Amino acid sequence: MEKVSSSCNIELHAPEIVFFDLETNVPKKIGQQFWVLEFGAIVVSAHKLNEIESYTTLIRPKDLSVVPVKSSRIGGITREAVKIAPSFEDVAERIFGILNGKVWAGHNIQRFDCVRIKEAFDGINRAAPVPVGIIDSLVVLTEKFGRRAGNMKMATLASYFGLGEQKHRSLDDVRMNLEVVKHCATVLFLESSLPNTLHNNDKSKWYGSSSIVTRSKTNGKSPCREETSRKSPPTSFSYPRTVPYARGSLGKVAERMKGLLCKAQGQPPFQQLLKHSHSLLR
């Protein structure tokens, strides 16, 4: 059996990442309940980002009056569509299985989606799924990519990279979310290789992201933040700034970089950059 040098051996075992998105009603007044109308998710491998499985379903709320008879968007969710859909209780087991014990990823999920998920499970008196970590692309892209694309809404970012229009349907949106992250990661990787040539000279901070949250950082508490009444990005962020790397993780980072260098030997520089751009997401 061929042995791999320890200096080039990259840890292959890692939790899967699930990008997920919820579509809900829009409460018309403060204190009005959110109802989950659609759930969509893709599970991807942590090291290759290939899609392993996907799941999406419309969900019938207890109060059908919160769903508009006609949607203002083409292909949007209507009352007639959710009328024959399963209830959240009917699909809770499937949603729990796809989320529990994985890294959760999505756009503005800390402030919105994971709060709504917990509320939905509380509403049927079931334990909610628990992530091993959370990656909120809204925060990580704001801090690392900056506002060069304008506001940080998914539709704006997708337009910036020419990825088409956001459909505001859960499964389409999570796949778009992953593509946006890949594009941003590639740009940042290229800029980091020639910072004096390719960097856009904005003054945004390169490090200090608080968008990756693990259970160890929460002292056993839920890593989801307080709820908000909107899915779109807030105008300002109150996330605490942290050191570039968690304490004790520098050794892992060094080993990972060694692995990348070993894999990249003998390849043209540009191919190296593109092939290993996904390492920024680890």
C-alpha positions in Angstrom: 0.0 0.0 0.0 1.3 3.4 -1.0 2.0 5.7 2.0 1.5 9.4 1.9 4.1 11.7 3.5 2.8 13.0 6.8 3.7 16.6 5.7 1.4 16.2 2.7 -1.4 14.3 4.5 -4.5 16.5 4.7 -7.2 15.4 7.1 -10.0 13.9 5.0 -12.6 13.5 7.7 -14.7 16.6 8.3 -18.3 17.3 9.0 -20.4 17.8 5.9 -21.6 21.3 5.1 -25.3 22.0 4.5 -26.3 25.2 2.8 -30.0 25.8 3.5 -32.6 28.5 3.1 -36.1 29.2 4.2 -38.9 31.1 2.6 -41.4 32.5 5.0 -44.4 34.8 5.1 -43.7 38.5 5.7 -45.3 39.6 9.0 -47.3 42.8 8.6 -46.8 44.0 12.2 -44.4 43.6 15.1 -44.9 40.4 17.0 -46.8 38.6 14.2 -45.6 35.0 13.7 -43.3 33.8 11.0 -44.4 30.6 9.2 -41.9 28.5 7.2 -43.4 28.1 3.7 -40.5 26.4 2.0 -37.3 24.6 3.1 -34.4 23.9 0.7 -30.9 22.5 1.4 -27.9 21.0 -0.3 -25.3 18.9 1.5 -21.7 19.3 0.2 -18.4 17.8 1.1 -16.1 20.0 3.1 -13.0 19.5 1.0 -14.4 19.3 -2.6 -17.7 21.2 -2.3 -19.4 18.7 -4.5 -23.1 18.2 -3.9 -23.9 15.0 -2.0 -27.6 15.4 -1.7 -30.4 17.9 -1.9 -33.9 18.3 -0.4 -36.7 20.8 -0.8 -40.3 21.0 0.1 -43.1 23.5 0.4 -44.7 23.6 3.8 -48.4 24.3 4.7 -48.7 26.8 7.5 -51.5 26.5 10.0 -52.8 29.9 9.0 -53.2 29.9 5.2 -54.2 33.6 5.2 -50.5 34.6 5.7 -49.8 33.4 2.2 -50.7 35.7 -0.7 -53.2 34.4 -3.2 -50.9 35.7 -6.0 -47.1 36.1 -5.7 -45.5 39.4 -6.7 -42.6 37.3 -8.2 -42.6 34.9 -11.2 -42.6 31.4 -9.8 -43.2 32.7 -6.3 -45.0 30.8 -3.5 -48.8 31.1 -3.6 -51.6 30.1 -1.3 -52.8 27.5 -3.7 -49.3 25.9 -3.9 -48.9 25.5 -0.1 -52.5 24.4 0.4 -51.7 20.9 -0.7 -48.2 20.8 0.8 -47.2 18.8 3.9 -47.2 20.5 7.3 -44.0 21.2 9.1 -44.7 18.4 11.5 -44.9 16.0 8.5 -41.4 16.9 7.2 -39.7 17.7 10.5 -37.9 14.3 10.7 -36.4 14.8 7.2 -35.3 18.4 7.9 -33.8 17.3 11.3 -31.8 14.5 9.5 -30.4 16.8 6.9 -29.4 19.5 9.4 -28.4 17.8 12.6 -24.7 17.4 13.3 -23.5 19.2 10.2 -21.9 22.6 9.6 -24.7 25.0 8.7 -24.1 27.6 5.9 -26.2 30.2 4.3 -26.7 33.9 3.8 -27.8 35.8 6.9 -28.7 32.5 8.6 -27.5 33.5 12.1 -30.0 36.3 12.3 -32.9 34.7 10.4 -32.9 31.1 9.2 -31.6 29.3 12.3 -33.9 31.3 14.5 -36.9 30.3 12.3 -35.8 26.7 12.4 -35.7 26.6 16.2 -39.1 28.3 16.3 -40.6 25.8 14.0 -39.4 22.8 16.0 -40.5 24.5 19.2 -43.9 24.9 17.7 -44.3 21.1 17.4 -42.7 20.3 20.7 -39.7 18.6 19.2 -36.0 19.1 19.8 -34.4 21.3 17.2 -31.4 20.1 15.1 -28.0 21.3 16.4 -25.1 22.4 14.1 -21.4 21.7 14.8 -20.7 25.1 13.4 -22.2 27.9 11.4 -20.8 29.8 8.4 -22.8 32.9 7.6 -21.8 34.0 4.2 -23.3 37.5 4.7 -20.8 38.3 7.5 -17.8 36.5 6.0 -18.2 38.1 2.6 -18.8 41.5 4.2 -15.6 41.3 6.2 -13.3 39.5 3.7 -14.7 40.5 0.2 -16.0 44.0 1.3 -18.7 46.0 -0.3 -17.2 46.2 -3.7 -20.3 44.6 -5.2 -22.6 47.1 -3.5 -25.0 45.9 -0.8 -24.5 42.4 0.4 -27.9 41.0 -0.7 -27.6 37.7 -2.5 -29.2 39.1 -5.6 -26.6 41.9 -5.8 -23.7 39.5 -5.3 -25.1 37.1 -7.9 -25.5 40.0 -10.4 -21.9 41.2 -9.7 -20.6 37.8 -10.8 -23.0 37.3 -13.7 -24.8 34.3 -12.0 -28.3 35.4 -13.1 -31.3 36.6 -11.1 -32.2 35.3 -7.6 -35.4 33.3 -7.7 -36.3 33.5 -4.0 -37.0 29.8 -4.0 -35.0 27.9 -1.4 -33.2 25.3 -3.4 -32.3 27.7 -6.2 -31.0 30.2 -3.7 -28.8 27.8 -1.8 -27.1 26.7 -5.0 -26.6 30.3 -6.0 -25.2 31.0 -2.5 -22.6 28.3 -2.9 -21.6 29.7 -6.4 -21.3 33.2 -5.0 -19.0 32.0 -2.2 -16.8 30.1 -4.7 -16.4 33.1 -6.9 -15.6 35.4 -3.9 -13.1 32.8 -2.6 -11.3 32.6 -6.0 -11.0 36.4 -6.3 -9.6 36.6 -2.7 -7.2 33.8 -3.4 -5.9 35.4 -6.5 -5.6 38.8 -4.8 -3.7 37.3 -1.9 -1.2 35.8 -4.3 -0.4 39.2 -5.9 -1.7 41.7 -3.3 0.2 44.7 -4.7 -1.1 44.1 -8.2 -4.6 42.6 -7.9 -5.9 44.0 -4.6 -8.5 46.7 -5.0 -6.8 48.8 -2.3 -9.9 49.1 -0.2 -9.3 49.4 3.5 -11.5 46.5 4.6 -10.0 44.1 7.1 -8.6 40.8 5.8 -9.1 38.9 9.0 -11.2 39.1 12.1 -14.2 37.2 10.9 -16.8 36.2 13.5 -18.9 34.4 10.9 -17.7 30.9 11.7 -19.2 29.8 15.0 -18.6 26.4 16.6 -20.3 24.9 19.6 -17.1 25.3 21.7 -17.4 29.1 21.2 -20.9 29.2 22.5 -20.3 27.4 25.8 -23.1 25.0 25.1 -25.6 27.7 24.2 -27.3 28.0 20.9 -25.0 29.6 18.3 -28.0 31.3 16.6 -28.4 34.9 17.4 -31.5 36.9 18.4 -34.3 36.9 15.8 -34.9 39.7 13.4 -37.9 40.6 11.4 -36.1 40.6 8.0 -34.1 38.2 5.8 -32.2 41.0 4.1 -28.8 42.1 5.4 -28.9 44.6 8.4 -27.5 48.1 7.8 -24.8 47.5 10.4 -23.3 44.6 12.2 -22.9 44.0 15.9 -20.9 40.8 15.6 -17.9 40.8 18.0 -14.6 40.9 16.4 -12.2 38.0 17.1 -8.5 37.1 16.5 -7.7 35.8 13.0 -7.6 32.2 14.2 -9.0 30.4 17.2 -6.5 29.7 19.9 -4.6 26.5 19.3 -5.5 26.3 15.6 -2.4 27.8 14.0 -0.8 24.4 13.9 -3.7 23.0 11.9 -3.5 25.9 9.5 0.2 25.4 9.0 -0.4 21.7 8.2 -3.2 22.5 5.8 -0.9 24.9 3.9 1.8 22.3 3.7 -0.7 19.9 2.2 -1.8 22.4 -0.4 1.8 23.2 -1.4 2.5 19.5 -1.7 -0.5 19.0 -3.9 0.3 22.0 -6.1 3.9 21.0 -7.0 4.4 20.6 -10.7 1.2 22.5 -11.7 1.1 25.8 -13.5 0.6 28.7 -11.1 -2.9 29.7 -12.4 -4.2 26.2 -12.2 -2.8 26.0 -8.6 -4.8 29.0 -7.6 -8.1 27.9 -9.1 -7.8 24.3 -8.0 -7.1 25.2 -4.4 -9.3 28.3 -4.0 -11.8 26.3 -2.1 -9.3 26.0 0.8 -10.4 29.5 1.9 -13.7 28.0 3.0 -12.2 25.5 5.4 
